[in-house]
mmCIF file of N, CA and C in Angstrom:
data_model
loop_
_atom_site.group_PDB
_atom_site.id
_atom_site.type_symbol
_atom_site.label_atom_id
_atom_site.label_comp_id
_atom_site.label_asym_id
_atom_site.label_seq_id
_atom_site.Cartn_x
_atom_site.Cartn_y
_atom_site.Cartn_z
ATOM 1 N N MET A 4 44.844 148.201 2.900
ATOM 2 C CA MET A 4 43.630 147.421 2.932
ATOM 3 C C MET A 4 42.965 147.403 1.564
ATOM 4 N N LYS A 5 43.006 148.517 0.858
ATOM 5 C CA LYS A 5 42.347 148.606 -0.437
ATOM 6 C C LYS A 5 42.961 147.617 -1.430
ATOM 7 N N SER A 6 44.284 147.481 -1.456
ATOM 8 C CA SER A 6 44.905 146.559 -2.390
ATOM 9 C C SER A 6 44.507 145.120 -2.074
ATOM 10 N N HIS A 7 44.309 144.794 -0.803
ATOM 11 C CA HIS A 7 43.872 143.463 -0.420
ATOM 12 C C HIS A 7 42.469 143.214 -0.960
ATOM 13 N N GLN A 8 41.599 144.205 -0.855
ATOM 14 C CA GLN A 8 40.233 144.057 -1.325
ATOM 15 C C GLN A 8 40.206 143.893 -2.851
ATOM 16 N N SER A 9 41.001 144.673 -3.575
ATOM 17 C CA SER A 9 40.991 144.582 -5.028
ATOM 18 C C SER A 9 41.540 143.229 -5.489
ATOM 19 N N ALA A 10 42.405 142.601 -4.682
ATOM 20 C CA ALA A 10 42.923 141.289 -5.034
ATOM 21 C C ALA A 10 41.842 140.218 -4.880
ATOM 22 N N GLN A 11 40.815 140.500 -4.083
ATOM 23 C CA GLN A 11 39.761 139.528 -3.841
ATOM 24 C C GLN A 11 38.592 139.653 -4.816
ATOM 25 N N THR A 12 38.545 140.744 -5.565
ATOM 26 C CA THR A 12 37.468 140.932 -6.537
ATOM 27 C C THR A 12 38.059 141.195 -7.910
ATOM 28 N N MET A 13 37.224 141.045 -8.913
ATOM 29 C CA MET A 13 37.681 141.304 -10.273
ATOM 30 C C MET A 13 36.583 142.019 -11.039
ATOM 31 N N LYS A 14 37.004 142.688 -12.084
ATOM 32 C CA LYS A 14 36.047 143.367 -12.949
ATOM 33 C C LYS A 14 35.239 142.321 -13.706
ATOM 34 N N PRO A 15 34.034 142.683 -14.117
ATOM 35 C CA PRO A 15 33.212 141.743 -14.885
ATOM 36 C C PRO A 15 33.917 141.223 -16.146
ATOM 37 N N ALA A 16 34.697 142.072 -16.814
ATOM 38 C CA ALA A 16 35.394 141.633 -18.031
ATOM 39 C C ALA A 16 36.377 140.505 -17.715
ATOM 40 N N THR A 17 37.075 140.611 -16.593
ATOM 41 C CA THR A 17 38.024 139.577 -16.188
ATOM 42 C C THR A 17 37.287 138.290 -15.847
ATOM 43 N N ALA A 18 36.190 138.422 -15.116
ATOM 44 C CA ALA A 18 35.398 137.243 -14.745
ATOM 45 C C ALA A 18 34.838 136.565 -15.989
ATOM 46 N N ALA A 19 34.335 137.357 -16.940
ATOM 47 C CA ALA A 19 33.784 136.790 -18.171
ATOM 48 C C ALA A 19 34.865 136.037 -18.940
ATOM 49 N N LYS A 20 36.062 136.599 -18.972
ATOM 50 C CA LYS A 20 37.174 135.941 -19.659
ATOM 51 C C LYS A 20 37.494 134.605 -18.989
ATOM 52 N N LYS A 21 37.531 134.602 -17.667
ATOM 53 C CA LYS A 21 37.817 133.375 -16.929
ATOM 54 C C LYS A 21 36.715 132.336 -17.122
ATOM 55 N N LEU A 22 35.481 132.797 -17.310
ATOM 56 C CA LEU A 22 34.347 131.892 -17.532
ATOM 57 C C LEU A 22 34.218 131.481 -19.001
ATOM 58 N N GLY A 23 34.958 132.159 -19.881
ATOM 59 C CA GLY A 23 34.914 131.840 -21.305
ATOM 60 C C GLY A 23 33.640 132.293 -21.990
ATOM 61 N N VAL A 24 33.095 133.425 -21.527
ATOM 62 C CA VAL A 24 31.857 133.936 -22.125
ATOM 63 C C VAL A 24 32.058 135.360 -22.630
ATOM 64 N N TYR A 25 31.163 135.769 -23.529
ATOM 65 C CA TYR A 25 31.194 137.085 -24.156
ATOM 66 C C TYR A 25 30.498 138.073 -23.217
ATOM 67 N N LEU A 26 31.249 139.034 -22.684
ATOM 68 C CA LEU A 26 30.739 139.958 -21.667
ATOM 69 C C LEU A 26 29.441 140.667 -22.068
ATOM 70 N N PRO A 27 29.327 141.240 -23.277
ATOM 71 C CA PRO A 27 28.080 141.943 -23.607
ATOM 72 C C PRO A 27 26.834 141.047 -23.579
ATOM 73 N N ALA A 28 27.009 139.736 -23.633
ATOM 74 C CA ALA A 28 25.864 138.823 -23.604
ATOM 75 C C ALA A 28 25.475 138.403 -22.191
ATOM 76 N N THR A 29 26.262 138.811 -21.191
ATOM 77 C CA THR A 29 25.946 138.441 -19.804
ATOM 78 C C THR A 29 24.854 139.350 -19.250
ATOM 79 N N PRO A 30 24.183 138.913 -18.179
ATOM 80 C CA PRO A 30 23.129 139.755 -17.577
ATOM 81 C C PRO A 30 23.678 141.093 -17.067
ATOM 82 N N GLU A 31 22.831 142.082 -17.060
ATOM 83 C CA GLU A 31 23.213 143.441 -16.634
ATOM 84 C C GLU A 31 23.822 143.442 -15.233
ATOM 85 N N ASP A 32 23.241 142.701 -14.295
ATOM 86 C CA ASP A 32 23.774 142.722 -12.926
ATOM 87 C C ASP A 32 25.186 142.143 -12.868
ATOM 88 N N PHE A 33 25.527 141.229 -13.767
ATOM 89 C CA PHE A 33 26.885 140.703 -13.841
ATOM 90 C C PHE A 33 27.824 141.764 -14.406
ATOM 91 N N ARG A 34 27.399 142.441 -15.476
ATOM 92 C CA ARG A 34 28.242 143.452 -16.143
ATOM 93 C C ARG A 34 28.463 144.686 -15.289
ATOM 94 N N SER A 35 27.532 145.021 -14.427
ATOM 95 C CA SER A 35 27.618 146.286 -13.694
ATOM 96 C C SER A 35 28.241 146.153 -12.309
ATOM 97 N N GLY A 36 28.558 144.947 -11.880
ATOM 98 C CA GLY A 36 29.111 144.768 -10.542
ATOM 99 C C GLY A 36 30.564 144.373 -10.574
ATOM 100 N N VAL A 37 31.002 143.831 -9.466
ATOM 101 C CA VAL A 37 32.318 143.208 -9.378
ATOM 102 C C VAL A 37 32.080 141.765 -8.958
ATOM 103 N N VAL A 38 33.037 140.913 -9.237
ATOM 104 C CA VAL A 38 32.896 139.496 -8.939
ATOM 105 C C VAL A 38 34.008 139.099 -7.976
ATOM 106 N N SER A 39 33.620 138.514 -6.868
ATOM 107 C CA SER A 39 34.631 138.041 -5.914
ATOM 108 C C SER A 39 35.164 136.694 -6.394
ATOM 109 N N ARG A 40 36.291 136.313 -5.855
ATOM 110 C CA ARG A 40 36.859 135.009 -6.206
ATOM 111 C C ARG A 40 35.898 133.891 -5.800
ATOM 112 N N ALA A 41 35.232 134.062 -4.666
ATOM 113 C CA ALA A 41 34.264 133.061 -4.203
ATOM 114 C C ALA A 41 33.080 132.981 -5.166
ATOM 115 N N GLU A 42 32.605 134.134 -5.638
ATOM 116 C CA GLU A 42 31.492 134.146 -6.594
ATOM 117 C C GLU A 42 31.914 133.487 -7.912
ATOM 118 N N LEU A 43 33.125 133.762 -8.360
ATOM 119 C CA LEU A 43 33.626 133.146 -9.578
ATOM 120 C C LEU A 43 33.667 131.628 -9.417
ATOM 121 N N GLY A 44 34.179 131.188 -8.287
ATOM 122 C CA GLY A 44 34.226 129.748 -8.005
ATOM 123 C C GLY A 44 32.840 129.126 -8.018
ATOM 124 N N GLU A 45 31.882 129.815 -7.444
ATOM 125 C CA GLU A 45 30.499 129.327 -7.417
ATOM 126 C C GLU A 45 29.926 129.267 -8.839
ATOM 127 N N LEU A 46 30.199 130.291 -9.650
ATOM 128 C CA LEU A 46 29.734 130.291 -11.043
ATOM 129 C C LEU A 46 30.348 129.123 -11.822
ATOM 130 N N GLN A 47 31.605 128.825 -11.542
ATOM 131 C CA GLN A 47 32.277 127.732 -12.242
ATOM 132 C C GLN A 47 31.750 126.372 -11.785
ATOM 133 N N GLU A 48 31.507 126.232 -10.488
ATOM 134 C CA GLU A 48 31.042 124.955 -9.935
ATOM 135 C C GLU A 48 29.569 124.697 -10.221
ATOM 136 N N ASN A 49 28.738 125.731 -10.094
ATOM 137 C CA ASN A 49 27.288 125.604 -10.258
ATOM 138 C C ASN A 49 26.787 126.697 -11.204
ATOM 139 N N PRO A 50 27.087 126.572 -12.490
ATOM 140 C CA PRO A 50 26.705 127.642 -13.420
ATOM 141 C C PRO A 50 25.192 127.842 -13.479
ATOM 142 N N PRO A 51 24.748 129.097 -13.341
ATOM 143 C CA PRO A 51 23.316 129.376 -13.463
ATOM 144 C C PRO A 51 22.864 129.185 -14.912
ATOM 145 N N GLU A 52 21.565 129.215 -15.115
ATOM 146 C CA GLU A 52 20.986 128.982 -16.446
ATOM 147 C C GLU A 52 21.592 129.896 -17.509
ATOM 148 N N TRP A 53 21.740 131.194 -17.183
ATOM 149 C CA TRP A 53 22.262 132.121 -18.189
ATOM 150 C C TRP A 53 23.674 131.744 -18.620
ATOM 151 N N LEU A 54 24.491 131.270 -17.678
ATOM 152 C CA LEU A 54 25.865 130.892 -17.994
ATOM 153 C C LEU A 54 25.897 129.595 -18.803
ATOM 154 N N GLN A 55 25.066 128.650 -18.430
ATOM 155 C CA GLN A 55 24.972 127.410 -19.202
ATOM 156 C C GLN A 55 24.547 127.703 -20.639
ATOM 157 N N GLN A 56 23.568 128.591 -20.791
ATOM 158 C CA GLN A 56 23.062 128.945 -22.118
ATOM 159 C C GLN A 56 24.145 129.630 -22.956
ATOM 160 N N LEU A 57 24.866 130.576 -22.344
ATOM 161 C CA LEU A 57 25.941 131.261 -23.082
ATOM 162 C C LEU A 57 27.029 130.290 -23.519
ATOM 163 N N ARG A 58 27.409 129.390 -22.626
ATOM 164 C CA ARG A 58 28.452 128.421 -22.966
ATOM 165 C C ARG A 58 27.986 127.472 -24.062
ATOM 166 N N SER A 59 26.717 127.175 -24.061
ATOM 167 C CA SER A 59 26.171 126.243 -25.040
ATOM 168 C C SER A 59 25.928 126.893 -26.398
ATOM 169 N N SER A 60 25.245 128.027 -26.400
ATOM 170 C CA SER A 60 24.783 128.633 -27.648
ATOM 171 C C SER A 60 25.539 129.880 -28.065
ATOM 172 N N GLY A 61 26.220 130.528 -27.126
ATOM 173 C CA GLY A 61 26.903 131.771 -27.434
ATOM 174 C C GLY A 61 25.968 132.952 -27.298
ATOM 175 N N PRO A 62 26.375 134.097 -27.778
ATOM 176 C CA PRO A 62 27.586 134.311 -28.579
ATOM 177 C C PRO A 62 28.860 134.061 -27.769
ATOM 178 N N HIS A 63 29.860 133.558 -28.473
ATOM 179 C CA HIS A 63 31.127 133.195 -27.851
ATOM 180 C C HIS A 63 32.181 134.261 -28.135
ATOM 181 N N PRO A 64 33.086 134.511 -27.167
ATOM 182 C CA PRO A 64 34.184 135.457 -27.417
ATOM 183 C C PRO A 64 35.159 134.861 -28.438
ATOM 184 N N ARG A 65 35.941 135.725 -29.054
ATOM 185 C CA ARG A 65 36.854 135.290 -30.118
ATOM 186 C C ARG A 65 37.784 134.148 -29.729
ATOM 187 N N PRO A 66 38.363 134.113 -28.509
ATOM 188 C CA PRO A 66 39.218 132.960 -28.188
ATOM 189 C C PRO A 66 38.463 131.632 -28.249
ATOM 190 N N VAL A 67 37.204 131.634 -27.834
ATOM 191 C CA VAL A 67 36.395 130.415 -27.877
ATOM 192 C C VAL A 67 36.051 130.082 -29.328
ATOM 193 N N VAL A 68 35.689 131.085 -30.117
ATOM 194 C CA VAL A 68 35.384 130.877 -31.538
ATOM 195 C C VAL A 68 36.603 130.274 -32.235
ATOM 196 N N ALA A 69 37.773 130.855 -31.976
ATOM 197 C CA ALA A 69 39.000 130.363 -32.603
ATOM 198 C C ALA A 69 39.242 128.899 -32.231
ATOM 199 N N ALA A 70 39.088 128.572 -30.954
ATOM 200 C CA ALA A 70 39.309 127.197 -30.505
ATOM 201 C C ALA A 70 38.316 126.237 -31.155
ATOM 202 N N LYS A 71 37.058 126.633 -31.231
ATOM 203 C CA LYS A 71 36.036 125.771 -31.829
ATOM 204 C C LYS A 71 36.285 125.556 -33.323
ATOM 205 N N LEU A 72 36.881 126.533 -33.976
ATOM 206 C CA LEU A 72 37.172 126.416 -35.409
ATOM 207 C C LEU A 72 38.554 125.818 -35.682
ATOM 208 N N GLY A 73 39.384 125.702 -34.645
ATOM 209 C CA GLY A 73 40.718 125.147 -34.830
ATOM 210 C C GLY A 73 41.684 126.093 -35.504
ATOM 211 N N VAL A 74 41.518 127.403 -35.229
ATOM 212 C CA VAL A 74 42.402 128.417 -35.806
ATOM 213 C C VAL A 74 42.873 129.352 -34.700
ATOM 214 N N SER A 75 43.799 130.235 -35.042
ATOM 215 C CA SER A 75 44.268 131.237 -34.086
ATOM 216 C C SER A 75 43.331 132.448 -34.109
ATOM 217 N N ILE A 76 43.446 133.287 -33.102
ATOM 218 C CA ILE A 76 42.657 134.521 -33.072
ATOM 219 C C ILE A 76 43.066 135.412 -34.245
ATOM 220 N N ALA A 77 44.360 135.447 -34.548
ATOM 221 C CA ALA A 77 44.819 136.225 -35.703
ATOM 222 C C ALA A 77 44.236 135.652 -36.992
ATOM 223 N N GLY A 78 44.115 134.331 -37.052
ATOM 224 C CA GLY A 78 43.515 133.689 -38.222
ATOM 225 C C GLY A 78 42.061 134.088 -38.401
ATOM 226 N N LEU A 79 41.342 134.225 -37.279
ATOM 227 C CA LEU A 79 39.962 134.718 -37.359
ATOM 228 C C LEU A 79 39.928 136.093 -37.999
ATOM 229 N N ALA A 80 40.814 136.968 -37.525
ATOM 230 C CA ALA A 80 40.853 138.334 -38.047
ATOM 231 C C ALA A 80 41.183 138.333 -39.536
ATOM 232 N N ARG A 81 42.149 137.501 -39.928
ATOM 233 C CA ARG A 81 42.508 137.417 -41.356
ATOM 234 C C ARG A 81 41.321 136.916 -42.177
ATOM 235 N N GLY A 82 40.474 136.098 -41.555
ATOM 236 C CA GLY A 82 39.292 135.585 -42.235
ATOM 237 C C GLY A 82 38.123 136.553 -42.197
ATOM 238 N N GLY A 83 38.299 137.692 -41.537
ATOM 239 C CA GLY A 83 37.243 138.693 -41.480
ATOM 240 C C GLY A 83 36.279 138.517 -40.319
ATOM 241 N N VAL A 84 36.576 137.599 -39.403
ATOM 242 C CA VAL A 84 35.708 137.381 -38.240
ATOM 243 C C VAL A 84 36.230 138.244 -37.095
ATOM 244 N N THR A 85 35.514 139.305 -36.809
ATOM 245 C CA THR A 85 35.952 140.227 -35.759
ATOM 246 C C THR A 85 34.950 140.317 -34.619
ATOM 247 N N GLU A 86 33.796 139.696 -34.765
ATOM 248 C CA GLU A 86 32.749 139.747 -33.746
ATOM 249 C C GLU A 86 32.573 138.382 -33.098
ATOM 250 N N ALA A 87 31.854 138.392 -31.987
ATOM 251 C CA ALA A 87 31.484 137.146 -31.338
ATOM 252 C C ALA A 87 30.532 136.383 -32.259
ATOM 253 N N LEU A 88 30.616 135.048 -32.212
ATOM 254 C CA LEU A 88 29.730 134.222 -33.022
ATOM 255 C C LEU A 88 28.953 133.263 -32.136
ATOM 256 N N THR A 89 27.764 132.902 -32.580
ATOM 257 C CA THR A 89 26.978 131.899 -31.873
ATOM 258 C C THR A 89 27.463 130.513 -32.283
ATOM 259 N N THR A 90 27.059 129.518 -31.524
ATOM 260 C CA THR A 90 27.401 128.136 -31.867
ATOM 261 C C THR A 90 26.854 127.804 -33.252
ATOM 262 N N GLU A 91 25.653 128.269 -33.556
ATOM 263 C CA GLU A 91 25.041 128.025 -34.864
ATOM 264 C C GLU A 91 25.890 128.618 -35.988
ATOM 265 N N GLN A 92 26.395 129.837 -35.794
ATOM 266 C CA GLN A 92 27.241 130.475 -36.806
ATOM 267 C C GLN A 92 28.559 129.719 -36.976
ATOM 268 N N ILE A 93 29.109 129.241 -35.870
ATOM 269 C CA ILE A 93 30.359 128.472 -35.921
ATOM 270 C C ILE A 93 30.130 127.180 -36.690
ATOM 271 N N GLU A 94 29.037 126.497 -36.393
ATOM 272 C CA GLU A 94 28.723 125.248 -37.087
ATOM 273 C C GLU A 94 28.509 125.489 -38.579
ATOM 274 N N ALA A 95 27.883 126.605 -38.931
ATOM 275 C CA ALA A 95 27.671 126.941 -40.342
ATOM 276 C C ALA A 95 29.016 127.141 -41.052
ATOM 277 N N LEU A 96 29.955 127.799 -40.386
ATOM 278 C CA LEU A 96 31.288 127.975 -40.975
ATOM 279 C C LEU A 96 31.979 126.626 -41.173
ATOM 280 N N LYS A 97 31.835 125.741 -40.190
ATOM 281 C CA LYS A 97 32.443 124.414 -40.310
ATOM 282 C C LYS A 97 31.847 123.652 -41.496
ATOM 283 N N GLN A 98 30.548 123.821 -41.709
ATOM 284 C CA GLN A 98 29.883 123.142 -42.829
ATOM 285 C C GLN A 98 30.282 123.756 -44.172
ATOM 286 N N ASP A 99 30.323 125.099 -44.221
ATOM 287 C CA ASP A 99 30.632 125.803 -45.466
ATOM 288 C C ASP A 99 32.097 125.663 -45.867
ATOM 289 N N ARG A 100 32.962 125.515 -44.872
ATOM 290 C CA ARG A 100 34.403 125.375 -45.089
ATOM 291 C C ARG A 100 34.958 126.411 -46.069
ATOM 292 N N PRO A 101 34.815 127.698 -45.729
ATOM 293 C CA PRO A 101 35.363 128.718 -46.633
ATOM 294 C C PRO A 101 36.882 128.546 -46.783
ATOM 295 N N GLU A 102 37.400 129.059 -47.876
ATOM 296 C CA GLU A 102 38.824 128.907 -48.186
ATOM 297 C C GLU A 102 39.714 129.440 -47.057
ATOM 298 N N TRP A 103 39.356 130.606 -46.496
ATOM 299 C CA TRP A 103 40.182 131.177 -45.425
ATOM 300 C C TRP A 103 40.255 130.239 -44.228
ATOM 301 N N LEU A 104 39.134 129.554 -43.906
ATOM 302 C CA LEU A 104 39.110 128.658 -42.751
ATOM 303 C C LEU A 104 40.005 127.449 -42.999
ATOM 304 N N GLU A 105 39.932 126.884 -44.176
ATOM 305 C CA GLU A 105 40.788 125.736 -44.506
ATOM 306 C C GLU A 105 42.268 126.130 -44.430
ATOM 307 N N LYS A 106 42.591 127.300 -44.965
ATOM 308 C CA LYS A 106 43.976 127.786 -44.953
ATOM 309 C C LYS A 106 44.454 128.007 -43.513
ATOM 310 N N GLU A 107 43.613 128.641 -42.682
ATOM 311 C CA GLU A 107 44.009 128.922 -41.296
ATOM 312 C C GLU A 107 44.114 127.646 -40.469
ATOM 313 N N ARG A 108 43.253 126.680 -40.741
ATOM 314 C CA ARG A 108 43.362 125.389 -40.035
ATOM 315 C C ARG A 108 44.672 124.704 -40.388
ATOM 316 N N ALA A 109 45.044 124.752 -41.657
ATOM 317 C CA ALA A 109 46.309 124.149 -42.091
ATOM 318 C C ALA A 109 47.487 124.861 -41.429
ATOM 319 N N THR A 110 47.423 126.180 -41.371
ATOM 320 C CA THR A 110 48.477 126.962 -40.720
ATOM 321 C C THR A 110 48.576 126.588 -39.248
ATOM 322 N N GLN A 111 47.439 126.505 -38.573
ATOM 323 C CA GLN A 111 47.423 126.169 -37.150
ATOM 324 C C GLN A 111 47.967 124.761 -36.921
ATOM 325 N N ALA A 112 47.612 123.822 -37.797
ATOM 326 C CA ALA A 112 48.122 122.457 -37.679
ATOM 327 C C ALA A 112 49.645 122.434 -37.822
ATOM 328 N N GLU A 113 50.172 123.231 -38.741
ATOM 329 C CA GLU A 113 51.619 123.308 -38.937
ATOM 330 C C GLU A 113 52.298 123.904 -37.700
ATOM 331 N N VAL A 114 51.694 124.931 -37.129
ATOM 332 C CA VAL A 114 52.243 125.549 -35.912
ATOM 333 C C VAL A 114 52.289 124.513 -34.782
ATOM 334 N N ARG A 115 51.218 123.732 -34.636
ATOM 335 C CA ARG A 115 51.185 122.699 -33.585
ATOM 336 C C ARG A 115 52.251 121.632 -33.825
ATOM 337 N N ARG A 116 52.409 121.202 -35.103
ATOM 338 C CA ARG A 116 53.437 120.194 -35.423
ATOM 339 C C ARG A 116 54.830 120.713 -35.081
ATOM 340 N N GLU A 117 55.086 121.955 -35.432
ATOM 341 C CA GLU A 117 56.399 122.546 -35.151
ATOM 342 C C GLU A 117 56.629 122.668 -33.646
ATOM 343 N N ALA A 118 55.612 123.070 -32.913
ATOM 344 C CA ALA A 118 55.739 123.181 -31.454
ATOM 345 C C ALA A 118 56.014 121.806 -30.841
ATOM 346 N N ALA A 119 55.338 120.779 -31.342
ATOM 347 C CA ALA A 119 55.558 119.422 -30.842
ATOM 348 C C ALA A 119 56.969 118.945 -31.166
ATOM 349 N N ARG A 120 57.447 119.274 -32.374
ATOM 350 C CA ARG A 120 58.800 118.892 -32.778
ATOM 351 C C ARG A 120 59.837 119.537 -31.868
ATOM 352 N N ILE A 121 59.656 120.820 -31.587
ATOM 353 C CA ILE A 121 60.593 121.545 -30.721
ATOM 354 C C ILE A 121 60.557 120.988 -29.307
ATOM 355 N N LYS A 122 59.349 120.691 -28.803
ATOM 356 C CA LYS A 122 59.222 120.128 -27.465
ATOM 357 C C LYS A 122 59.927 118.776 -27.386
ATOM 358 N N GLN A 123 59.731 117.944 -28.392
ATOM 359 C CA GLN A 123 60.376 116.629 -28.406
ATOM 360 C C GLN A 123 61.897 116.780 -28.428
ATOM 361 N N LYS A 124 62.382 117.698 -29.242
ATOM 362 C CA LYS A 124 63.824 117.936 -29.329
ATOM 363 C C LYS A 124 64.363 118.388 -27.972
ATOM 364 N N ASN A 125 63.645 119.306 -27.314
ATOM 365 C CA ASN A 125 64.072 119.797 -26.006
ATOM 366 C C ASN A 125 64.008 118.693 -24.957
ATOM 367 N N ASP A 126 62.980 117.856 -25.018
ATOM 368 C CA ASP A 126 62.857 116.742 -24.077
ATOM 369 C C ASP A 126 64.023 115.759 -24.252
ATOM 370 N N GLU A 127 64.384 115.505 -25.512
ATOM 371 C CA GLU A 127 65.497 114.593 -25.786
ATOM 372 C C GLU A 127 66.806 115.177 -25.272
ATOM 373 N N GLN A 128 66.985 116.493 -25.431
ATOM 374 C CA GLN A 128 68.208 117.132 -24.937
ATOM 375 C C GLN A 128 68.249 117.097 -23.413
ATOM 376 N N ASP A 129 67.081 117.304 -22.776
ATOM 377 C CA ASP A 129 67.025 117.271 -21.309
ATOM 378 C C ASP A 129 67.299 115.872 -20.771
ATOM 379 N N ALA A 130 66.891 114.847 -21.530
ATOM 380 C CA ALA A 130 67.068 113.470 -21.089
ATOM 381 C C ALA A 130 68.524 113.005 -21.213
ATOM 382 N N SER A 131 69.293 113.648 -22.091
ATOM 383 C CA SER A 131 70.679 113.182 -22.279
ATOM 384 C C SER A 131 71.660 113.935 -21.436
#
């Protein structure tokens, strides 16, 4: 019975990851409890004010920061970004265009081009 119950709930860190928010910025009652699958679904369908605010302004977890900047998580680390950033901080980086960000964006673009090339090649092989 216990394994069935644990399958129906998740730790706050898992729920925060699924919601795309930075756990330390969530309300205390969210961080200190467990989240059921139904509660997660409700948060996703009808996000409360705190969740809307976090998604809008941050601070954002590194995967979200990386996506907003168009770089990999490893690229963030190489650029010295190891903490969560707010939307304002992300926008400032986009405006400042530091050398590391330009380099990591170029690297990420090359990775995407190569992945697309490989996918196309595999699709062509599957079609023949």
